[in-house]
CSV table of C-alpha atoms and ligand atoms in Angstrom, one decimal:
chain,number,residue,atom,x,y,z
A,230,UNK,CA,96.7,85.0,47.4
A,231,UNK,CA,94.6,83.0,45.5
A,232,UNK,CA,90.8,82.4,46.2
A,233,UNK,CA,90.5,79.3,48.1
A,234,UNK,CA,88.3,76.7,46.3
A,235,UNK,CA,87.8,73.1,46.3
A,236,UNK,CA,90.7,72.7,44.1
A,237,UNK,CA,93.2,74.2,46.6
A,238,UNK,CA,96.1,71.8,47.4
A,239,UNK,CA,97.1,71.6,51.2
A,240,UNK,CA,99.8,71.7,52.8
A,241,UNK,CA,100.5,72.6,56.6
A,242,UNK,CA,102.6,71.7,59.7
A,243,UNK,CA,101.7,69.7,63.1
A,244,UNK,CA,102.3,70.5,66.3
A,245,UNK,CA,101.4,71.0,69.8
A,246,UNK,CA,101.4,74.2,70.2
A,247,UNK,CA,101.6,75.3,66.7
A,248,UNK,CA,99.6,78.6,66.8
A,249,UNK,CA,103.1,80.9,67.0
A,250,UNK,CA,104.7,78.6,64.3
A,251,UNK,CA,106.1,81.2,61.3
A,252,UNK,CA,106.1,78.3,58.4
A,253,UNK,CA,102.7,79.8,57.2
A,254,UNK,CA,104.2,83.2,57.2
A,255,UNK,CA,106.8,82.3,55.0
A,256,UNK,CA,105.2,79.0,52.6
A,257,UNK,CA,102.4,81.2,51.8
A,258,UNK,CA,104.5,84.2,50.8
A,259,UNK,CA,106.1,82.1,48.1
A,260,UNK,CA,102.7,80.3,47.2
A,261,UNK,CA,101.6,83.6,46.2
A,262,UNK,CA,104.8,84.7,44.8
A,263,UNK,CA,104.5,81.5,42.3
A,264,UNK,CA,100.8,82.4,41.7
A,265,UNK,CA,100.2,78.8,42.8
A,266,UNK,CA,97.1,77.5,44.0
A,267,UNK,CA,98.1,76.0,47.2
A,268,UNK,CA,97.5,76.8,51.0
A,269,UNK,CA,99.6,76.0,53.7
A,270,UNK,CA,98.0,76.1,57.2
A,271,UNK,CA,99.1,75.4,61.0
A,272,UNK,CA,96.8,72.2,62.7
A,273,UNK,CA,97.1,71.9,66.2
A,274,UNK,CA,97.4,68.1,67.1
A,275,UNK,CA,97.7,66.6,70.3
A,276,UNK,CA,100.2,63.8,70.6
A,277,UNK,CA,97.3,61.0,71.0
A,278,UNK,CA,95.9,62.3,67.7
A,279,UNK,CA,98.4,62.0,65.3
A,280,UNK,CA,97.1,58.6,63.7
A,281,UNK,CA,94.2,60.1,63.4
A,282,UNK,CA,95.2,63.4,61.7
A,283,UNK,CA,97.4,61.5,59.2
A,284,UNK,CA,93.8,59.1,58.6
A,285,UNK,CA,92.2,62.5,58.1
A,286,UNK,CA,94.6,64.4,55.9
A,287,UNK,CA,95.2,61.0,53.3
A,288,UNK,CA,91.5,61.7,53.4
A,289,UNK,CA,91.1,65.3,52.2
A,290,UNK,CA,94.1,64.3,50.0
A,291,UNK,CA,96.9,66.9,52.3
A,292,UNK,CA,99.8,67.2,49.8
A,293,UNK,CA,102.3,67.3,52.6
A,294,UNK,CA,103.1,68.9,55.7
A,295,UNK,CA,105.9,69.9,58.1
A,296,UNK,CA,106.1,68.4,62.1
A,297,UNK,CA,106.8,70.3,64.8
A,298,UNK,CA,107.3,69.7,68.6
A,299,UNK,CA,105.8,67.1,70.0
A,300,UNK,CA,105.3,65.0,66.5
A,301,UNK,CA,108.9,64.9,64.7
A,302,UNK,CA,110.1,61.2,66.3
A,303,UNK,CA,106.5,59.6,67.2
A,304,UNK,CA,105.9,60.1,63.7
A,305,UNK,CA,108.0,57.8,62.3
A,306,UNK,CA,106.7,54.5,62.3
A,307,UNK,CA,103.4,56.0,61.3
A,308,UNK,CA,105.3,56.9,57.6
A,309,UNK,CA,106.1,53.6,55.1
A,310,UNK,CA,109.0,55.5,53.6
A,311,UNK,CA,111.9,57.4,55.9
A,312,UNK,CA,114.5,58.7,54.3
A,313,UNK,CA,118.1,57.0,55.5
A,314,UNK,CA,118.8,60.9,57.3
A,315,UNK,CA,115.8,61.2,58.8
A,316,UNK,CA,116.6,57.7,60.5
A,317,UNK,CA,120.4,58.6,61.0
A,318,UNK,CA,118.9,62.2,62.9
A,319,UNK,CA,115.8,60.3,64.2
A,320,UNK,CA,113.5,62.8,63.4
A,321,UNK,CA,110.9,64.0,60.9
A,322,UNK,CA,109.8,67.3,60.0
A,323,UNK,CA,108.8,66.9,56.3
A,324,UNK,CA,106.0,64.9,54.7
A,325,UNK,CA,104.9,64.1,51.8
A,326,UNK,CA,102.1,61.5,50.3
A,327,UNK,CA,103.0,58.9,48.0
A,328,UNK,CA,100.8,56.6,46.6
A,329,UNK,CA,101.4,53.6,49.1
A,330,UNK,CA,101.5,55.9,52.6
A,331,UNK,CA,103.4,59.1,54.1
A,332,UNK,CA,107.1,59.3,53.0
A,333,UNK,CA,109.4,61.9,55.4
A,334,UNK,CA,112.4,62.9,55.7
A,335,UNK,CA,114.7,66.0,57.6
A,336,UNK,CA,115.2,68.8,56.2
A,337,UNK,CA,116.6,71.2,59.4
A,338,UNK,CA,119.8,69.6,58.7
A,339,UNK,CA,119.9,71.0,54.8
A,340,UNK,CA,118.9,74.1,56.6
A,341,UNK,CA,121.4,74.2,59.7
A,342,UNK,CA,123.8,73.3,56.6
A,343,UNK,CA,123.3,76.4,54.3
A,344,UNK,CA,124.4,79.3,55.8
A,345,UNK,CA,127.7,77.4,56.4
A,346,UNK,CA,128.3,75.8,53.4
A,347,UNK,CA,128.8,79.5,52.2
A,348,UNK,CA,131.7,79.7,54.8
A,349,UNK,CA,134.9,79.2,53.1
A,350,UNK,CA,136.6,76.5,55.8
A,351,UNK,CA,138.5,73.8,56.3
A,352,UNK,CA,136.3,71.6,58.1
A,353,UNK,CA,138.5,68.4,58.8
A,354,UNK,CA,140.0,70.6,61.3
A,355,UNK,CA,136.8,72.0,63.4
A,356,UNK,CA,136.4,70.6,66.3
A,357,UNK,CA,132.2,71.5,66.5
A,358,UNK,CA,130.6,72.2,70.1
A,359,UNK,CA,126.9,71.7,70.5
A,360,UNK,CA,125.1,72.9,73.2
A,361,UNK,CA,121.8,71.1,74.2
A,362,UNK,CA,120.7,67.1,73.6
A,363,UNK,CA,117.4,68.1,71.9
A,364,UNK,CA,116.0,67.5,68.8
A,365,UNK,CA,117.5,70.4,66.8
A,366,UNK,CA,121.2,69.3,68.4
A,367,UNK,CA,120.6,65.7,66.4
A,368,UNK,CA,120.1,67.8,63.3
A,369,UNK,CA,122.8,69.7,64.1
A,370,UNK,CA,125.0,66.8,65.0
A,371,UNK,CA,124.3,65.0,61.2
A,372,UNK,CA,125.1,68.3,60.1
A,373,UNK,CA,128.5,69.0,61.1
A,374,UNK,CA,129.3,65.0,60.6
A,375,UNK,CA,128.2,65.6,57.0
A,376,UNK,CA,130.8,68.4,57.1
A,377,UNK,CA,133.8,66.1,57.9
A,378,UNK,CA,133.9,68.1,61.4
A,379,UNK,CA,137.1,66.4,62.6
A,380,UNK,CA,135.2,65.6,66.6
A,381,UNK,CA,131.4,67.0,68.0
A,382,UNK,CA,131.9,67.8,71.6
A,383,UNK,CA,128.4,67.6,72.9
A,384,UNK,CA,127.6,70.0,75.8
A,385,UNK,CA,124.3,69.4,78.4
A,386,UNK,CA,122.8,70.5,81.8
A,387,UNK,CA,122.0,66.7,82.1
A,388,UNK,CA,124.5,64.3,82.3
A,389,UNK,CA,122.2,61.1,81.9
A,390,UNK,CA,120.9,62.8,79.0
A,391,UNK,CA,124.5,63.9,77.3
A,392,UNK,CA,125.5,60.1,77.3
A,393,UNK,CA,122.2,58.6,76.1
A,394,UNK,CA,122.8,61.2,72.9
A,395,UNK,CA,126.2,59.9,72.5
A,396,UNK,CA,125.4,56.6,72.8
A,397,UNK,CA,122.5,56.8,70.2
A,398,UNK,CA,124.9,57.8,66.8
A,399,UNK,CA,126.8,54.5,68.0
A,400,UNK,CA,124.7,52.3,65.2
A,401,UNK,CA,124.6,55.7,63.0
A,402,UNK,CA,126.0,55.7,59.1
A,403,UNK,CA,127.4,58.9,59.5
A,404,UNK,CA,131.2,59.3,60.2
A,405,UNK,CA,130.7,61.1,63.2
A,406,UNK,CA,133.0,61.1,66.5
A,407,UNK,CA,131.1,62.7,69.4
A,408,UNK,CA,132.9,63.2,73.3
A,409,UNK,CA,130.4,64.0,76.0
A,410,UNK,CA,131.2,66.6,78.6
A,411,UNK,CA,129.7,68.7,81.3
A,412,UNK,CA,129.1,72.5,80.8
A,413,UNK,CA,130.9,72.4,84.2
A,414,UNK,CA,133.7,71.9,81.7
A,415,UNK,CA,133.0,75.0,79.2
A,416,UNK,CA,136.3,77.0,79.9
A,417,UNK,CA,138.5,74.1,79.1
A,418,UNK,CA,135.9,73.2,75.6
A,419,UNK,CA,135.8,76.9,74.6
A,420,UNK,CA,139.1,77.8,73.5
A,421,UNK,CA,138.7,74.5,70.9
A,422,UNK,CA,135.5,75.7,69.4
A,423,UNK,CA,136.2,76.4,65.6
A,424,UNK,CA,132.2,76.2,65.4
A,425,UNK,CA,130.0,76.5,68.8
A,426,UNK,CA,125.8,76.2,68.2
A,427,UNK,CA,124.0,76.6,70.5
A,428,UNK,CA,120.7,74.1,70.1
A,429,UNK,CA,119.0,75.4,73.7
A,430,UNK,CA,116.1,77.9,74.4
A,431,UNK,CA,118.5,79.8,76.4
A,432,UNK,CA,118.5,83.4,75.1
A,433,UNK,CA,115.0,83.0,73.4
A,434,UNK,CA,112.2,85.4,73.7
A,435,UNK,CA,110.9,86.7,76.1
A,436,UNK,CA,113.9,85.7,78.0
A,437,UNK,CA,116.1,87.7,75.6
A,438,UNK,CA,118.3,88.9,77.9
A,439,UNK,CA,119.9,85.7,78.9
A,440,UNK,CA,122.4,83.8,76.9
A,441,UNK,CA,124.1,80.2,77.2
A,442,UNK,CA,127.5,81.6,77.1
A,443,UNK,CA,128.4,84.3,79.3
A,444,UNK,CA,130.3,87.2,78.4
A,445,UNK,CA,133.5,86.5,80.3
A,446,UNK,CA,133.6,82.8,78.9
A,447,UNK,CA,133.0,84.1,75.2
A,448,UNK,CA,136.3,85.5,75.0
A,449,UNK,CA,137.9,82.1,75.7
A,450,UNK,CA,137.2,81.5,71.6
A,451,UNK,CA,139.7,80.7,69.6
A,452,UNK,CA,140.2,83.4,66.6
A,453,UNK,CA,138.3,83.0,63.4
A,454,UNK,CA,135.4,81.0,65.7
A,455,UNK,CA,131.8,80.9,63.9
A,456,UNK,CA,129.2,81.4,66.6
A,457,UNK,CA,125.7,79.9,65.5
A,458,UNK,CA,122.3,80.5,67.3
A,459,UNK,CA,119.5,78.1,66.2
A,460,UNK,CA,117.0,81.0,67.5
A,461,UNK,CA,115.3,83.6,65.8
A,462,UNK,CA,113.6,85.5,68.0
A,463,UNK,CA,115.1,87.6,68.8
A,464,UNK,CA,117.3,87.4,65.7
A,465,UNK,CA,120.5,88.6,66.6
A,466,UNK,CA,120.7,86.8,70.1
A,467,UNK,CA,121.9,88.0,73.3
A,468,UNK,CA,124.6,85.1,72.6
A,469,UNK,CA,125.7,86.5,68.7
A,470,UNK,CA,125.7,89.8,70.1
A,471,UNK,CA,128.2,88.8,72.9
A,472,UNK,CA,130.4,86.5,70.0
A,473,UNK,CA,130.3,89.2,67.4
A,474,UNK,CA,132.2,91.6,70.3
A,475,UNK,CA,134.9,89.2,70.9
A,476,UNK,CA,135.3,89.1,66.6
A,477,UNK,CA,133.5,85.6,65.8
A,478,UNK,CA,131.2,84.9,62.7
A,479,UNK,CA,128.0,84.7,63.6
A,480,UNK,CA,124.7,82.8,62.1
A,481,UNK,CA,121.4,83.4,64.1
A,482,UNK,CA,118.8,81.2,63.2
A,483,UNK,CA,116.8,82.3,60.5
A,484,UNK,CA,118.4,81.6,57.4
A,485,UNK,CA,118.2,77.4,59.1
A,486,UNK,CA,114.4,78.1,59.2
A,487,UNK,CA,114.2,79.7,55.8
A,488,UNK,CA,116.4,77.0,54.2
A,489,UNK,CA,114.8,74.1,56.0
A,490,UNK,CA,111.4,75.1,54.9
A,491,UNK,CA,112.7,75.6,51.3
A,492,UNK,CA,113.9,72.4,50.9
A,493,UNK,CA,110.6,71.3,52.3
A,494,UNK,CA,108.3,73.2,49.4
A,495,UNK,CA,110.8,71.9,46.6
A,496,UNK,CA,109.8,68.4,47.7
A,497,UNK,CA,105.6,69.0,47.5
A,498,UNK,CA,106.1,71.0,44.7
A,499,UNK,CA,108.2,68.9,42.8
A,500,UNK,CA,110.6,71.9,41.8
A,501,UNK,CA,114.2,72.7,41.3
A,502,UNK,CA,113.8,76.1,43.3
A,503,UNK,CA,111.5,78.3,45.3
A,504,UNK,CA,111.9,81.7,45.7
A,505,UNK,CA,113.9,81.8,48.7
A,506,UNK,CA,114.2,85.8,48.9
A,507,UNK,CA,110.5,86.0,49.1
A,508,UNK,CA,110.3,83.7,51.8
A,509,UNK,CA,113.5,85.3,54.1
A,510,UNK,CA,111.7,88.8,53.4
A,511,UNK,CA,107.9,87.5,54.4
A,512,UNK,CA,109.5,86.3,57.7
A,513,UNK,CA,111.6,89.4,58.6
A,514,UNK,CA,108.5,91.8,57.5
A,515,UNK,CA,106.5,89.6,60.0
A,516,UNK,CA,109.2,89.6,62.9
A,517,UNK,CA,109.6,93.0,62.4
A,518,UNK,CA,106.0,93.5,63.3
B,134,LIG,P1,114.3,70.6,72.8
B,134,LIG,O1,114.2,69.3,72.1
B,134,LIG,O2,113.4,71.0,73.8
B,134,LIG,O3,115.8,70.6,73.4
B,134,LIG,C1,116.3,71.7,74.1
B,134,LIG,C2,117.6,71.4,74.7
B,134,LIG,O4,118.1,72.6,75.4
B,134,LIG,C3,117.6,70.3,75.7
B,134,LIG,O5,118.9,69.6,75.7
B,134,LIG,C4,117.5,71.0,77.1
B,134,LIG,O6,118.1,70.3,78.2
B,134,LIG,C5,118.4,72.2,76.8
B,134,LIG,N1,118.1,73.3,77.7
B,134,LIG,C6,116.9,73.9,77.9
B,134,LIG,N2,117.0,74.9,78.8
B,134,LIG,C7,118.3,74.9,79.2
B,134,LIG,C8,119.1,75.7,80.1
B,134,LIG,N3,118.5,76.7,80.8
B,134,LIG,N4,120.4,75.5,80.2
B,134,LIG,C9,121.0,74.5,79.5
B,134,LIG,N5,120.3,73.7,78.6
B,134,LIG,C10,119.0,73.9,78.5
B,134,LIG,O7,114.3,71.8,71.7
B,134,LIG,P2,114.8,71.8,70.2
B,134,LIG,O8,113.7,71.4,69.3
B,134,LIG,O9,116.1,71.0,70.2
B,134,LIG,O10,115.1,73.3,70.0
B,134,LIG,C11,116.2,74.0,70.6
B,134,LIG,C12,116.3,75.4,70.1
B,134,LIG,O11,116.5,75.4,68.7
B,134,LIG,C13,115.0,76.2,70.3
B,134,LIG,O12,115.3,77.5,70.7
B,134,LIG,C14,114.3,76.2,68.9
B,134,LIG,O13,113.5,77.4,68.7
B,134,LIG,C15,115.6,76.2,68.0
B,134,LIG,N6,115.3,75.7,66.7
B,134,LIG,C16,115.5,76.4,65.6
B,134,LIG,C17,115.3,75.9,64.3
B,134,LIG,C18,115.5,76.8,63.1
B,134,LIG,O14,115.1,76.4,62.0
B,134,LIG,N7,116.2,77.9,63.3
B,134,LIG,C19,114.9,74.6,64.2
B,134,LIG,C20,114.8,73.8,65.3
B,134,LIG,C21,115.0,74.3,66.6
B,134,LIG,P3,117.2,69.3,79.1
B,134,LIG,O15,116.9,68.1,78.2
B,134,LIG,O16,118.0,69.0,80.2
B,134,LIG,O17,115.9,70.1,79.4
């Protein structure tokens, strides 16, 4: 890496907590890779601060920065530009300065996007099933409308919060037909999944040994299923492990996070591409560890 001077660009991520985040892992390795002199670095902000840290970083003159958990929707009307899928998703997680304000936009669903769009499928006839209401299921729900997914079938613990997701995309651009149902209902849902993601925390570490789908109920996928975990740690899931036995494709979650954060460092960089490899191979190195 470069010596750090008073010349060093920043860039960095918010969030609260954001000491495990692995953006700086993988931003830096590139920044070094393109010999540039840049630094990315995590700031922990509390949700009551984040006027304040945007005051600060405009500033310092921050080049941009990614937002994590709790910052991607209370962000919003803090920016003066917002790009049209950002408000369709209704979340941020990249920003950028401009010279009027803070411009965002949402790159996880370029990133939930990539791995698949190297899937050769007929997506007009995939019915999609997400599991989980969160913020990465909205990414995950512009995604698969973006792939013509022919219905989203939209899987929660919490029934109140299942039908306030569905009825949120009712005002949204996007061509996207989404049913609501319990996971009471997952036997009769599985054996329609030509894509199942699952957008939960189940099967994450340290918990790894639990998994949103159980092994019995797996086998109720149809053949030729793609099974996709948005975690990466551990990276392959409890979950992938349990689909790739019953002969699904499966994605785990950290070519999303690569791809997201690549489409992130084109935008502050203002370039075509970015090494990719370098940053896929910092982050395995580092989960190796
Ligand atoms: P979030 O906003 O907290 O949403 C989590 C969702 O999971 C909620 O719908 C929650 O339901 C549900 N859930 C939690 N525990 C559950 C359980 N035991 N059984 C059933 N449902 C459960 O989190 P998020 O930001 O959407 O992230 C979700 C996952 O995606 C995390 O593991 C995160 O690491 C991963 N992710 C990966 C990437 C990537 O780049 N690969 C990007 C973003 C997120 P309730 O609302 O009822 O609690």
């Amino acid at each position: 890496m470069k010596e750090i001077t008073g010349k060093t660009k920043i860039l960095g991520i918010i969030g609260d907590p954001v000491e495990h985040s692995l953006s700086p892992v993988m931003h830096n390795a590139a920044i070094a890779h393109l010999n540039l002199d840049y630094i990315y670095v995590p700031f922990p902000v509390k949700p009551g601060d984040l006027p304040t840290a945007l005051a600060g970083f405009e500033a310092v003159g921050v080049v941009g920065f990614n937002a994590t958990i709790p910052h991607k929707q209370a962000i919003i009307p803090l920016l003066t530009e917002v790009s049209p899928l950002a408000r369709s998703v209704g979340a941020v997680n990249t920003v950028w300065r401009t010279p009027t304000g803070w411009a965002g936009t949402n790159t996880d669903v370029e990133g939930f996007l990539a791995p698949l769009l190297s899937i050769p499928c007929q997506w007009h006839q995939i019915k999609a099933v997400v599991l989980g209401t969160g913020g990465a299921a909205r990414a995950v729900v512009a995604g698969c409308a973006q792939l013509g997914c022919q219905e989203i079938i939209i899987l929660g613990r919490n029934q109140e919060k299942v039908a306030a997701f569905v009825a949120s995309w009712d005002l949204s651009p996007l061509p996207v037909t989404i049913t609501p149902h319990n996971w009471e209902e997952l036997p009769q849902i599985l054996p329609q999944a030509g894509l199942l993601v699952n957008c939960t925390p189940v099967g994450m570490y340290p918990h790894i040994d639990e998994t949103p789908v159980s092994a019995d109920l797996i086998q109720l996928l149809p053949p030729g299923a793609i099974v996709y975990d948005l975690i990466y740690t551990p990276c392959p899931t409890q979950f992938l492990h349990l689909a790739q036995d019953v002969g699904a494709t499966t994605i785990d979650g950290l070519e999303m996070l690569v791809c997201q954060g690549a489409a992130g460092l084109k935008t502050w960089l203002h370039r075509e591409t970015v090494p990719v490899t370098v940053m896929r191979d910092a982050l395995i190195q580092h989960l190796m560890r």
